[in-house]
């Protein structure tokens, strides 16, 4: 049933697989970025370490792969709140190496989460900061990961009149709409785990092409739950459903939301909470949808991996769970 | 793949949860599986990621103790968990063979469905002959699952081998045949009971894994046989004979009867009556009327196709049994065990329920014996189901078996249960393929399975299961290429999943890339194909294979990146025309081929290359003709709007020799004017802040202007 793919070194704290599952990037507490590769496309069982380099002074807390259209590159989110982009390239006569392309530094606020999304024209990176701000960067040059432009900066609130300057956020979770249609505007969902109730609830942000700005088009929280701290969000792949499915984890459990496709007169999308799943007895670490968007895998504080599905009648339930043991 | 990819050591299997099919009608608790990572606790964090298909990769990170005192260098593990299930008694390789083999029957059936649908104006494609197509399909699939009758019989038959040796049957095949009998094979509906008799003959052995069966009894007795001296004294002999008779294994029964001691030459004299009785029973058994068109060779009974003929023969046969039963010869049979054994057999043939109950081991055997001896005319699912329920009460099973749930579901006419059992016991392959049988079975089932459901995201159950199976196929590098066949049979979401599946293939491997492009071409997925070529192009470009990079970007028609690459090339070649790097990028331009119209920038590079070539020849001391050619190239370059402005001056500067050609002016008046205008434009542009100064001597512009002016004067004189 299970087989071991890779053994990780001491101090490894995070990992990420690339788009085709043939490369694994891991980050460790001493700032080392390690890459494991499977050279044989027919089997994904032999992975060897092909690169290991110290990329930062402090611990790497999260590794995210850049979409393959932009090369073999990863973004490392570090403990001190900086983000650095590293890319595997061959330059001139030099051998293959991982090179630093860009470092995003911020004076006071730390980056909590980043995610890349592809819009019809360019690569975008959303970063959520510890003081509650959201920044969207746009790549200026499709062949180099050096030049980024800050496209927008906003707070995760529906009504933009008020700003919260002293927010303290522990974590944030971002998930892009996986749809890559040319016609579709890019959108993502974002939620905070913070001390400021208004920032917490997950909101769906969509880029308004006409006015070149990001607009909140939906809020995924019932009125009584709006201040709940959000641990994780995950936008499901949609291979043809007439609605979108998004999972939102809070301390109350994992909520499954249906999001309408057509905006109303105010530009808002209809939302419906279709399930509330009680899970992991505490913080949810991560949620991932499978490639058909029908099965949700989650993991959290209890260390168990759980799989969730909806049955024929639209009732969500836990289908299976995997309990780790040594 | 389909099978349980289990570690033989721990024996864990994912059956049940693996199918990941959200359809089990009854609520069941989650199945809990252990995941052995082999790490010392404590585990600080777990991370998950879906790989291709439905395999899940789980990373475990240990919490490092601060001082490193535990001396353990292992900091974590990444495991792959395959969430597929299948029939445990079939190996991965075998299932892969089945997966490959079933593609063609499936595709043929789909294309037949399409053509039938387009031909008939009736909304349902299932007119009279449809089941025949399904039957063809079912037979093709069935033959993939192994052929239990394929073992050649030995040249010299062992007279004591009562059971034929056959290939080990599988539950998968048993289940498939059962569904074929009930759903697809409409011709055999008239003799369904006999089909079930055959089915149990082939597959009773499978049930032995969980309980006592007649098959097991016969096998055990077979082992004992060689050691027995006087066989008819053995109670087990008579037990086994009547059991085999009860489920209609007539050939076995007759063979065993002929082992009776009274047949021995030295005994025949004093045991004449006894032997007569044994033979009479054997003859009666071999003459049993069977309501079926034909029997396999070696099987006993007399076949009747028409029901009235069969009823007549049946009644006559029963009368003969009754006659024998009440015959006076029994008194003269001295051998007690033989007398009792034979009379018990007659009771079985007469349908004595007590005798049948004693002779059979579980309810399916009892059920079959009902068809043979009590109710040979049973028709219709409803009466078959009530009979089954009666048999279950009389002879309950000691433990459950994967096949039994399926049998009950089929008899109970409950499509959802059948589907659930198929999925639970045999996995996604079975469900995806058995759906064809189920939809052919009845209109109700067809409606149930093909109705679009909002809760499933607007797809039908049929489509759902094809999607699930395609996902299982895409798990394996050896089978993912089969997935498109199933995905394209899905009306709603198949293409969406196919696009994702293709986008998740490792395109840096050229063979895979070519395969994906081919699939995209077949299914007209242009945008996916160009995106994948774009990824490949960027990959090669960034990994130092600039030629392949440009090639794939061109294939992808990625104007943005190609123009960007052209700019990069300008940067490397544009500084000075006499640059040594000429050869390096010349090859690259060569690679682009002559038909690449996709990027204006590269178009310029090609012209530039031509110009450079002729200029070189000029410098090598060639004739005026060559110089004239070089001038044509220069003019065409300068006229071309795609030539970047910052190249104008270097181009002109390098052409100084041409502009002041000794023999005669090479440029005519209008050409010279064109170039002078460009020089003028350059002088103006220099004033703008974004102007990029070429790395040329400061007097370059002046020199060019002077040369052009001189040439103009000479050209005017010449033209006069």
PDB file of N, CA and C in Angstrom, chain A residues 210 270 289:
ATOM      1  N   UNK A 210     -11.214  45.386 -16.219  1.00  0.00           N
ATOM      2  CA  UNK A 210     -11.591  46.702 -16.726  1.00  0.00           C
ATOM      3  C   UNK A 210     -10.974  47.822 -15.885  1.00  0.00           C
ATOM      4  N   UNK A 270     -22.658  33.808  -5.588  1.00  0.00           N
ATOM      5  CA  UNK A 270     -23.467  33.160  -4.553  1.00  0.00           C
ATOM      6  C   UNK A 270     -22.628  32.082  -3.856  1.00  0.00           C
ATOM      7  N   UNK A 289      -6.834  19.007  -2.758  1.00  0.00           N
ATOM      8  CA  UNK A 289      -7.823  18.311  -3.591  1.00  0.00           C
ATOM      9  C   UNK A 289      -7.109  17.438  -4.600  1.00  0.00           C
TER      10      UNK A 289
END
